[in-house]
Amino acid sequence: MPAKNTAVASMKSASVSTTHSLAIAPAEYAARRAAVLKSLKDAVALVFAGDMDASIHGEFQAGAHFNYLTGITDEAGAVLLFDPLNPVEARRTILFLKPLNPELEKWDGFRAEIASALKAKYGFATIMRTTAFARFLLDATKRTKRFALLHSLAPHNAPVSP
């Protein structure tokens, strides 16, 4: 009986330690985005995280496509823009996040400002607020004249169920 308990304890400790080793590094998400960027050739593409809606109960969970390419699960309203023909290499993949909202963040938790620490955490060279999204999308589509949507067709502010 003691041997069995030892085995169970050892399995539990192994599962705890592997949980941390299973976390995907930002470099893996960057490699996934690089592969998508390369496959797009000269088309602009978007991936939306989705947004919260009053009818959704529970915590927000980003759409699967967005999560696969970014690893970000908790940024409602975020957008990933692929712009393969952007002359500035750092802007060929841009992450757009909603503006900070101090009133809402008192209840939902504080969000980080855009700085080098946030860029390193998410593995992006360029992160901007969604207030700049329309301008960058327009510039990109003027430059490429081709557009791809990398998930189901939906409005940019469509809610994503938890």
PDB file of N, CA and C in Angstrom, residues 11-88:
ATOM      1  N   MET A  11       3.226  10.589  -9.440  1.00  0.00           N
ATOM      2  CA  MET A  11       2.465  10.978 -10.637  1.00  0.00           C
ATOM      3  C   MET A  11       1.926  12.394 -10.481  1.00  0.00           C
ATOM      4  N   LYS A  12       1.434  12.712  -9.290  1.00  0.00           N
ATOM      5  CA  LYS A  12       0.906  14.054  -9.051  1.00  0.00           C
ATOM      6  C   LYS A  12       2.001  15.095  -9.211  1.00  0.00           C
ATOM      7  N   SER A  13       3.164  14.831  -8.634  1.00  0.00           N
ATOM      8  CA  SER A  13       4.243  15.812  -8.758  1.00  0.00           C
ATOM      9  C   SER A  13       4.722  15.909 -10.195  1.00  0.00           C
ATOM     10  N   ALA A  14       4.701  14.799 -10.927  1.00  0.00           N
ATOM     11  CA  ALA A  14       5.105  14.832 -12.338  1.00  0.00           C
ATOM     12  C   ALA A  14       4.120  15.655 -13.148  1.00  0.00           C
ATOM     13  N   SER A  15       2.817  15.494 -12.854  1.00  0.00           N
ATOM     14  CA  SER A  15       1.837  16.258 -13.628  1.00  0.00           C
ATOM     15  C   SER A  15       1.935  17.744 -13.312  1.00  0.00           C
ATOM     16  N   VAL A  16       2.263  18.078 -12.082  1.00  0.00           N
ATOM     17  CA  VAL A  16       2.427  19.486 -11.737  1.00  0.00           C
ATOM     18  C   VAL A  16       3.616  20.073 -12.478  1.00  0.00           C
ATOM     19  N   SER A  17       4.726  19.344 -12.510  1.00  0.00           N
ATOM     20  CA  SER A  17       5.912  19.887 -13.159  1.00  0.00           C
ATOM     21  C   SER A  17       5.743  19.952 -14.674  1.00  0.00           C
ATOM     22  N   THR A  18       5.018  19.005 -15.282  1.00  0.00           N
ATOM     23  CA  THR A  18       4.842  19.053 -16.731  1.00  0.00           C
ATOM     24  C   THR A  18       3.873  20.148 -17.135  1.00  0.00           C
ATOM     25  N   THR A  19       2.990  20.545 -16.249  1.00  0.00           N
ATOM     26  CA  THR A  19       2.079  21.634 -16.573  1.00  0.00           C
ATOM     27  C   THR A  19       2.872  22.878 -16.947  1.00  0.00           C
ATOM     28  N   HIS A  20       3.915  23.165 -16.197  1.00  0.00           N
ATOM     29  CA  HIS A  20       4.733  24.339 -16.488  1.00  0.00           C
ATOM     30  C   HIS A  20       5.551  24.152 -17.756  1.00  0.00           C
ATOM     31  N   SER A  21       6.006  22.936 -18.018  1.00  0.00           N
ATOM     32  CA  SER A  21       6.823  22.715 -19.207  1.00  0.00           C
ATOM     33  C   SER A  21       5.975  22.687 -20.477  1.00  0.00           C
ATOM     34  N   LEU A  22       4.664  22.528 -20.350  1.00  0.00           N
ATOM     35  CA  LEU A  22       3.797  22.492 -21.523  1.00  0.00           C
ATOM     36  C   LEU A  22       3.415  23.885 -22.022  1.00  0.00           C
ATOM     37  N   ALA A  23       3.724  24.907 -21.251  1.00  0.00           N
ATOM     38  CA  ALA A  23       3.414  26.269 -21.693  1.00  0.00           C
ATOM     39  C   ALA A  23       4.168  26.549 -22.991  1.00  0.00           C
ATOM     40  N   ILE A  24       3.471  27.155 -23.932  1.00  0.00           N
ATOM     41  CA  ILE A  24       4.075  27.439 -25.235  1.00  0.00           C
ATOM     42  C   ILE A  24       4.801  28.775 -25.166  1.00  0.00           C
ATOM     43  N   ALA A  25       6.027  28.777 -25.602  1.00  0.00           N
ATOM     44  CA  ALA A  25       6.856  29.983 -25.570  1.00  0.00           C
ATOM     45  C   ALA A  25       6.393  30.981 -26.626  1.00  0.00           C
ATOM     46  N   PRO A  26       6.549  32.280 -26.366  1.00  0.00           N
ATOM     47  CA  PRO A  26       6.186  33.295 -27.363  1.00  0.00           C
ATOM     48  C   PRO A  26       6.852  33.058 -28.718  1.00  0.00           C
ATOM     49  N   ALA A  27       8.043  32.471 -28.724  1.00  0.00           N
ATOM     50  CA  ALA A  27       8.746  32.202 -29.993  1.00  0.00           C
ATOM     51  C   ALA A  27       7.969  31.220 -30.865  1.00  0.00           C
ATOM     52  N   GLU A  28       7.274  30.262 -30.249  1.00  0.00           N
ATOM     53  CA  GLU A  28       6.464  29.315 -31.029  1.00  0.00           C
ATOM     54  C   GLU A  28       5.298  30.035 -31.705  1.00  0.00           C
ATOM     55  N   TYR A  29       4.640  30.921 -30.971  1.00  0.00           N
ATOM     56  CA  TYR A  29       3.545  31.693 -31.577  1.00  0.00           C
ATOM     57  C   TYR A  29       4.080  32.581 -32.696  1.00  0.00           C
ATOM     58  N   ALA A  30       5.255  33.168 -32.487  1.00  0.00           N
ATOM     59  CA  ALA A  30       5.880  33.998 -33.523  1.00  0.00           C
ATOM     60  C   ALA A  30       6.181  33.162 -34.763  1.00  0.00           C
ATOM     61  N   ALA A  31       6.629  31.929 -34.578  1.00  0.00           N
ATOM     62  CA  ALA A  31       6.903  31.041 -35.717  1.00  0.00           C
ATOM     63  C   ALA A  31       5.612  30.705 -36.459  1.00  0.00           C
ATOM     64  N   ARG A  32       4.532  30.491 -35.728  1.00  0.00           N
ATOM     65  CA  ARG A  32       3.235  30.223 -36.362  1.00  0.00           C
ATOM     66  C   ARG A  32       2.793  31.422 -37.194  1.00  0.00           C
ATOM     67  N   ARG A  33       2.950  32.619 -36.618  1.00  0.00           N
ATOM     68  CA  ARG A  33       2.565  33.826 -37.357  1.00  0.00           C
ATOM     69  C   ARG A  33       3.444  34.018 -38.585  1.00  0.00           C
ATOM     70  N   ALA A  34       4.731  33.717 -38.466  1.00  0.00           N
ATOM     71  CA  ALA A  34       5.649  33.846 -39.605  1.00  0.00           C
ATOM     72  C   ALA A  34       5.241  32.899 -40.729  1.00  0.00           C
ATOM     73  N   ALA A  35       4.814  31.695 -40.387  1.00  0.00           N
ATOM     74  CA  ALA A  35       4.366  30.734 -41.401  1.00  0.00           C
ATOM     75  C   ALA A  35       3.106  31.235 -42.103  1.00  0.00           C
ATOM     76  N   VAL A  36       2.179  31.798 -41.334  1.00  0.00           N
ATOM     77  CA  VAL A  36       0.961  32.359 -41.936  1.00  0.00           C
ATOM     78  C   VAL A  36       1.323  33.529 -42.835  1.00  0.00           C
ATOM     79  N   LEU A  37       2.172  34.413 -42.354  1.00  0.00           N
ATOM     80  CA  LEU A  37       2.588  35.584 -43.129  1.00  0.00           C
ATOM     81  C   LEU A  37       3.195  35.159 -44.463  1.00  0.00           C
ATOM     82  N   LYS A  38       4.039  34.153 -44.427  1.00  0.00           N
ATOM     83  CA  LYS A  38       4.675  33.658 -45.652  1.00  0.00           C
ATOM     84  C   LYS A  38       3.640  33.065 -46.608  1.00  0.00           C
ATOM     85  N   SER A  39       2.672  32.339 -46.080  1.00  0.00           N
ATOM     86  CA  SER A  39       1.670  31.694 -46.934  1.00  0.00           C
ATOM     87  C   SER A  39       0.699  32.691 -47.561  1.00  0.00           C
ATOM     88  N   LEU A  40       0.570  33.861 -46.973  1.00  0.00           N
ATOM     89  CA  LEU A  40      -0.347  34.874 -47.506  1.00  0.00           C
ATOM     90  C   LEU A  40       0.176  35.514 -48.786  1.00  0.00           C
ATOM     91  N   LYS A  41       1.468  35.414 -49.005  1.00  0.00           N
ATOM     92  CA  LYS A  41       2.142  36.058 -50.133  1.00  0.00           C
ATOM     93  C   LYS A  41       1.906  37.564 -50.074  1.00  0.00           C
ATOM     94  N   ASP A  42       0.952  38.097 -50.826  1.00  0.00           N
ATOM     95  CA  ASP A  42       0.742  39.552 -50.807  1.00  0.00           C
ATOM     96  C   ASP A  42      -0.677  39.935 -50.383  1.00  0.00           C
ATOM     97  N   ALA A  43      -1.331  39.093 -49.615  1.00  0.00           N
ATOM     98  CA  ALA A  43      -2.681  39.406 -49.131  1.00  0.00           C
ATOM     99  C   ALA A  43      -2.628  39.860 -47.672  1.00  0.00           C
ATOM    100  N   VAL A  44      -3.418  40.852 -47.358  1.00  0.00           N
ATOM    101  CA  VAL A  44      -3.589  41.291 -45.974  1.00  0.00           C
ATOM    102  C   VAL A  44      -4.554  40.314 -45.309  1.00  0.00           C
ATOM    103  N   ALA A  45      -4.334  40.015 -44.041  1.00  0.00           N
ATOM    104  CA  ALA A  45      -5.234  39.104 -43.333  1.00  0.00           C
ATOM    105  C   ALA A  45      -5.495  39.603 -41.922  1.00  0.00           C
ATOM    106  N   LEU A  46      -6.657  39.224 -41.409  1.00  0.00           N
ATOM    107  CA  LEU A  46      -7.076  39.591 -40.059  1.00  0.00           C
ATOM    108  C   LEU A  46      -7.492  38.355 -39.284  1.00  0.00           C
ATOM    109  N   VAL A  47      -7.248  38.399 -37.988  1.00  0.00           N
ATOM    110  CA  VAL A  47      -7.793  37.408 -37.072  1.00  0.00           C
ATOM    111  C   VAL A  47      -8.285  38.185 -35.857  1.00  0.00           C
ATOM    112  N   PHE A  48      -9.575  38.046 -35.563  1.00  0.00           N
ATOM    113  CA  PHE A  48     -10.176  38.741 -34.426  1.00  0.00           C
ATOM    114  C   PHE A  48     -10.220  37.821 -33.210  1.00  0.00           C
ATOM    115  N   ALA A  49      -9.985  38.387 -32.042  1.00  0.00           N
ATOM    116  CA  ALA A  49     -10.111  37.630 -30.795  1.00  0.00           C
ATOM    117  C   ALA A  49     -11.570  37.443 -30.427  1.00  0.00           C
ATOM    118  N   GLY A  50     -12.435  38.323 -30.915  1.00  0.00           N
ATOM    119  CA  GLY A  50     -13.828  38.343 -30.490  1.00  0.00           C
ATOM    120  C   GLY A  50     -13.986  39.339 -29.361  1.00  0.00           C
ATOM    121  N   ASP A  51     -15.199  39.529 -28.932  1.00  0.00           N
ATOM    122  CA  ASP A  51     -15.445  40.508 -27.880  1.00  0.00           C
ATOM    123  C   ASP A  51     -16.464  39.965 -26.900  1.00  0.00           C
ATOM    124  N   MET A  52     -16.555  40.601 -25.768  1.00  0.00           N
ATOM    125  CA  MET A  52     -17.548  40.220 -24.761  1.00  0.00           C
ATOM    126  C   MET A  52     -18.886  40.828 -25.125  1.00  0.00           C
ATOM    127  N   ASP A  53     -19.917  40.209 -24.622  1.00  0.00           N
ATOM    128  CA  ASP A  53     -21.281  40.666 -24.837  1.00  0.00           C
ATOM    129  C   ASP A  53     -22.023  40.463 -23.522  1.00  0.00           C
ATOM    130  N   ALA A  54     -23.006  41.294 -23.269  1.00  0.00           N
ATOM    131  CA  ALA A  54     -23.748  41.192 -22.008  1.00  0.00           C
ATOM    132  C   ALA A  54     -24.411  39.825 -21.847  1.00  0.00           C
ATOM    133  N   SER A  55     -24.704  39.148 -22.964  1.00  0.00           N
ATOM    134  CA  SER A  55     -25.369  37.849 -22.882  1.00  0.00           C
ATOM    135  C   SER A  55     -24.405  36.710 -22.551  1.00  0.00           C
ATOM    136  N   ILE A  56     -23.116  36.989 -22.553  1.00  0.00           N
ATOM    137  CA  ILE A  56     -22.128  35.950 -22.259  1.00  0.00           C
ATOM    138  C   ILE A  56     -21.805  35.989 -20.774  1.00  0.00           C
ATOM    139  N   HIS A  57     -21.981  34.850 -20.140  1.00  0.00           N
ATOM    140  CA  HIS A  57     -21.674  34.750 -18.715  1.00  0.00           C
ATOM    141  C   HIS A  57     -20.356  34.006 -18.553  1.00  0.00           C
ATOM    142  N   GLY A  58     -19.579  34.404 -17.592  1.00  0.00           N
ATOM    143  CA  GLY A  58     -18.295  33.757 -17.369  1.00  0.00           C
ATOM    144  C   GLY A  58     -17.164  34.613 -17.892  1.00  0.00           C
ATOM    145  N   GLU A  59     -15.975  34.059 -17.827  1.00  0.00           N
ATOM    146  CA  GLU A  59     -14.796  34.795 -18.263  1.00  0.00           C
ATOM    147  C   GLU A  59     -14.670  34.756 -19.776  1.00  0.00           C
ATOM    148  N   PHE A  60     -14.110  35.808 -20.324  1.00  0.00           N
ATOM    149  CA  PHE A  60     -13.871  35.874 -21.763  1.00  0.00           C
ATOM    150  C   PHE A  60     -12.800  34.870 -22.162  1.00  0.00           C
ATOM    151  N   GLN A  61     -12.997  34.236 -23.288  1.00  0.00           N
ATOM    152  CA  GLN A  61     -11.998  33.337 -23.879  1.00  0.00           C
ATOM    153  C   GLN A  61     -11.888  33.707 -25.349  1.00  0.00           C
ATOM    154  N   ALA A  62     -10.704  34.085 -25.791  1.00  0.00           N
ATOM    155  CA  ALA A  62     -10.499  34.490 -27.181  1.00  0.00           C
ATOM    156  C   ALA A  62     -10.810  33.343 -28.131  1.00  0.00           C
ATOM    157  N   GLY A  63     -11.133  33.702 -29.377  1.00  0.00           N
ATOM    158  CA  GLY A  63     -11.391  32.708 -30.406  1.00  0.00           C
ATOM    159  C   GLY A  63     -10.184  31.805 -30.615  1.00  0.00           C
ATOM    160  N   ALA A  64     -10.445  30.575 -31.034  1.00  0.00           N
ATOM    161  CA  ALA A  64      -9.387  29.567 -31.172  1.00  0.00           C
ATOM    162  C   ALA A  64      -8.312  29.970 -32.180  1.00  0.00           C
ATOM    163  N   HIS A  65      -8.699  30.579 -33.290  1.00  0.00           N
ATOM    164  CA  HIS A  65      -7.716  30.970 -34.300  1.00  0.00           C
ATOM    165  C   HIS A  65      -6.761  32.030 -33.740  1.00  0.00           C
ATOM    166  N   PHE A  66      -7.342  33.001 -33.047  1.00  0.00           N
ATOM    167  CA  PHE A  66      -6.543  34.061 -32.431  1.00  0.00           C
ATOM    168  C   PHE A  66      -5.613  33.475 -31.371  1.00  0.00           C
ATOM    169  N   ASN A  67      -6.159  32.608 -30.542  1.00  0.00           N
ATOM    170  CA  ASN A  67      -5.375  31.980 -29.484  1.00  0.00           C
ATOM    171  C   ASN A  67      -4.222  31.166 -30.069  1.00  0.00           C
ATOM    172  N   TYR A  68      -4.464  30.428 -31.138  1.00  0.00           N
ATOM    173  CA  TYR A  68      -3.423  29.599 -31.755  1.00  0.00           C
ATOM    174  C   TYR A  68      -2.260  30.448 -32.270  1.00  0.00           C
ATOM    175  N   LEU A  69      -2.565  31.620 -32.785  1.00  0.00           N
ATOM    176  CA  LEU A  69      -1.525  32.468 -33.374  1.00  0.00           C
ATOM    177  C   LEU A  69      -0.870  33.426 -32.385  1.00  0.00           C
ATOM    178  N   THR A  70      -1.499  33.629 -31.235  1.00  0.00           N
ATOM    179  CA  THR A  70      -0.959  34.599 -30.282  1.00  0.00           C
ATOM    180  C   THR A  70      -0.712  34.032 -28.887  1.00  0.00           C
ATOM    181  N   GLY A  71      -1.489  33.041 -28.486  1.00  0.00           N
ATOM    182  CA  GLY A  71      -1.421  32.538 -27.118  1.00  0.00           C
ATOM    183  C   GLY A  71      -2.150  33.428 -26.136  1.00  0.00           C
ATOM    184  N   ILE A  72      -2.794  34.464 -26.642  1.00  0.00           N
ATOM    185  CA  ILE A  72      -3.497  35.428 -25.788  1.00  0.00           C
ATOM    186  C   ILE A  72      -4.948  34.988 -25.667  1.00  0.00           C
ATOM    187  N   THR A  73      -5.392  34.771 -24.444  1.00  0.00           N
ATOM    188  CA  THR A  73      -6.750  34.273 -24.238  1.00  0.00           C
ATOM    189  C   THR A  73      -7.680  35.299 -23.602  1.00  0.00           C
ATOM    190  N   ASP A  74      -7.133  36.379 -23.056  1.00  0.00           N
ATOM    191  CA  ASP A  74      -7.953  37.256 -22.223  1.00  0.00           C
ATOM    192  C   ASP A  74      -8.036  38.704 -22.694  1.00  0.00           C
ATOM    193  N   GLU A  75      -7.749  38.966 -23.956  1.00  0.00           N
ATOM    194  CA  GLU A  75      -7.819  40.342 -24.472  1.00  0.00           C
ATOM    195  C   GLU A  75      -9.021  40.477 -25.401  1.00  0.00           C
ATOM    196  N   ALA A  76     -10.180  40.735 -24.820  1.00  0.00           N
ATOM    197  CA  ALA A  76     -11.388  40.925 -25.626  1.00  0.00           C
ATOM    198  C   ALA A  76     -11.203  42.108 -26.567  1.00  0.00           C
ATOM    199  N   GLY A  77     -11.673  41.949 -27.799  1.00  0.00           N
ATOM    200  CA  GLY A  77     -11.602  43.033 -28.772  1.00  0.00           C
ATOM    201  C   GLY A  77     -10.264  43.168 -29.476  1.00  0.00           C
ATOM    202  N   ALA A  78      -9.327  42.277 -29.219  1.00  0.00           N
ATOM    203  CA  ALA A  78      -8.009  42.347 -29.862  1.00  0.00           C
ATOM    204  C   ALA A  78      -8.103  41.909 -31.324  1.00  0.00           C
ATOM    205  N   VAL A  79      -7.180  42.404 -32.132  1.00  0.00           N
ATOM    206  CA  VAL A  79      -7.136  42.079 -33.563  1.00  0.00           C
ATOM    207  C   VAL A  79      -5.685  41.823 -33.955  1.00  0.00           C
ATOM    208  N   LEU A  80      -5.489  40.812 -34.777  1.00  0.00           N
ATOM    209  CA  LEU A  80      -4.174  40.497 -35.328  1.00  0.00           C
ATOM    210  C   LEU A  80      -4.203  40.835 -36.813  1.00  0.00           C
ATOM    211  N   LEU A  81      -3.306  41.713 -37.238  1.00  0.00           N
ATOM    212  CA  LEU A  81      -3.225  42.147 -38.636  1.00  0.00           C
ATOM    213  C   LEU A  81      -1.942  41.615 -39.258  1.00  0.00           C
ATOM    214  N   PHE A  82      -2.092  40.912 -40.377  1.00  0.00           N
ATOM    215  CA  PHE A  82      -0.956  40.467 -41.180  1.00  0.00           C
ATOM    216  C   PHE A  82      -0.866  41.382 -42.390  1.00  0.00           C
ATOM    217  N   ASP A  83       0.270  42.016 -42.569  1.00  0.00           N
ATOM    218  CA  ASP A  83       0.498  42.950 -43.675  1.00  0.00           C
ATOM    219  C   ASP A  83       1.839  42.605 -44.327  1.00  0.00           C
ATOM    220  N   PRO A  84       1.868  41.570 -45.177  1.00  0.00           N
ATOM    221  CA  PRO A  84       3.142  41.064 -45.695  1.00  0.00           C
ATOM    222  C   PRO A  84       3.932  42.033 -46.564  1.00  0.00           C
ATOM    223  N   LEU A  85       3.290  43.040 -47.124  1.00  0.00           N
ATOM    224  CA  LEU A  85       4.002  43.985 -47.986  1.00  0.00           C
ATOM    225  C   LEU A  85       4.364  45.286 -47.282  1.00  0.00           C
ATOM    226  N   ASN A  86       4.183  45.343 -45.981  1.00  0.00           N
ATOM    227  CA  ASN A  86       4.539  46.558 -45.254  1.00  0.00           C
ATOM    228  C   ASN A  86       6.045  46.786 -45.384  1.00  0.00           C
ATOM    229  N   PRO A  87       6.457  47.995 -45.783  1.00  0.00           N
ATOM    230  CA  PRO A  87       7.891  48.259 -45.936  1.00  0.00           C
ATOM    231  C   PRO A  87       8.666  48.200 -44.616  1.00  0.00           C
ATOM    232  N   VAL A  88       7.974  48.354 -43.501  1.00  0.00           N
ATOM    233  CA  VAL A  88       8.610  48.253 -42.182  1.00  0.00           C
ATOM    234  C   VAL A  88       8.408  46.819 -41.682  1.00  0.00           C
TER     235      VAL A  88
END
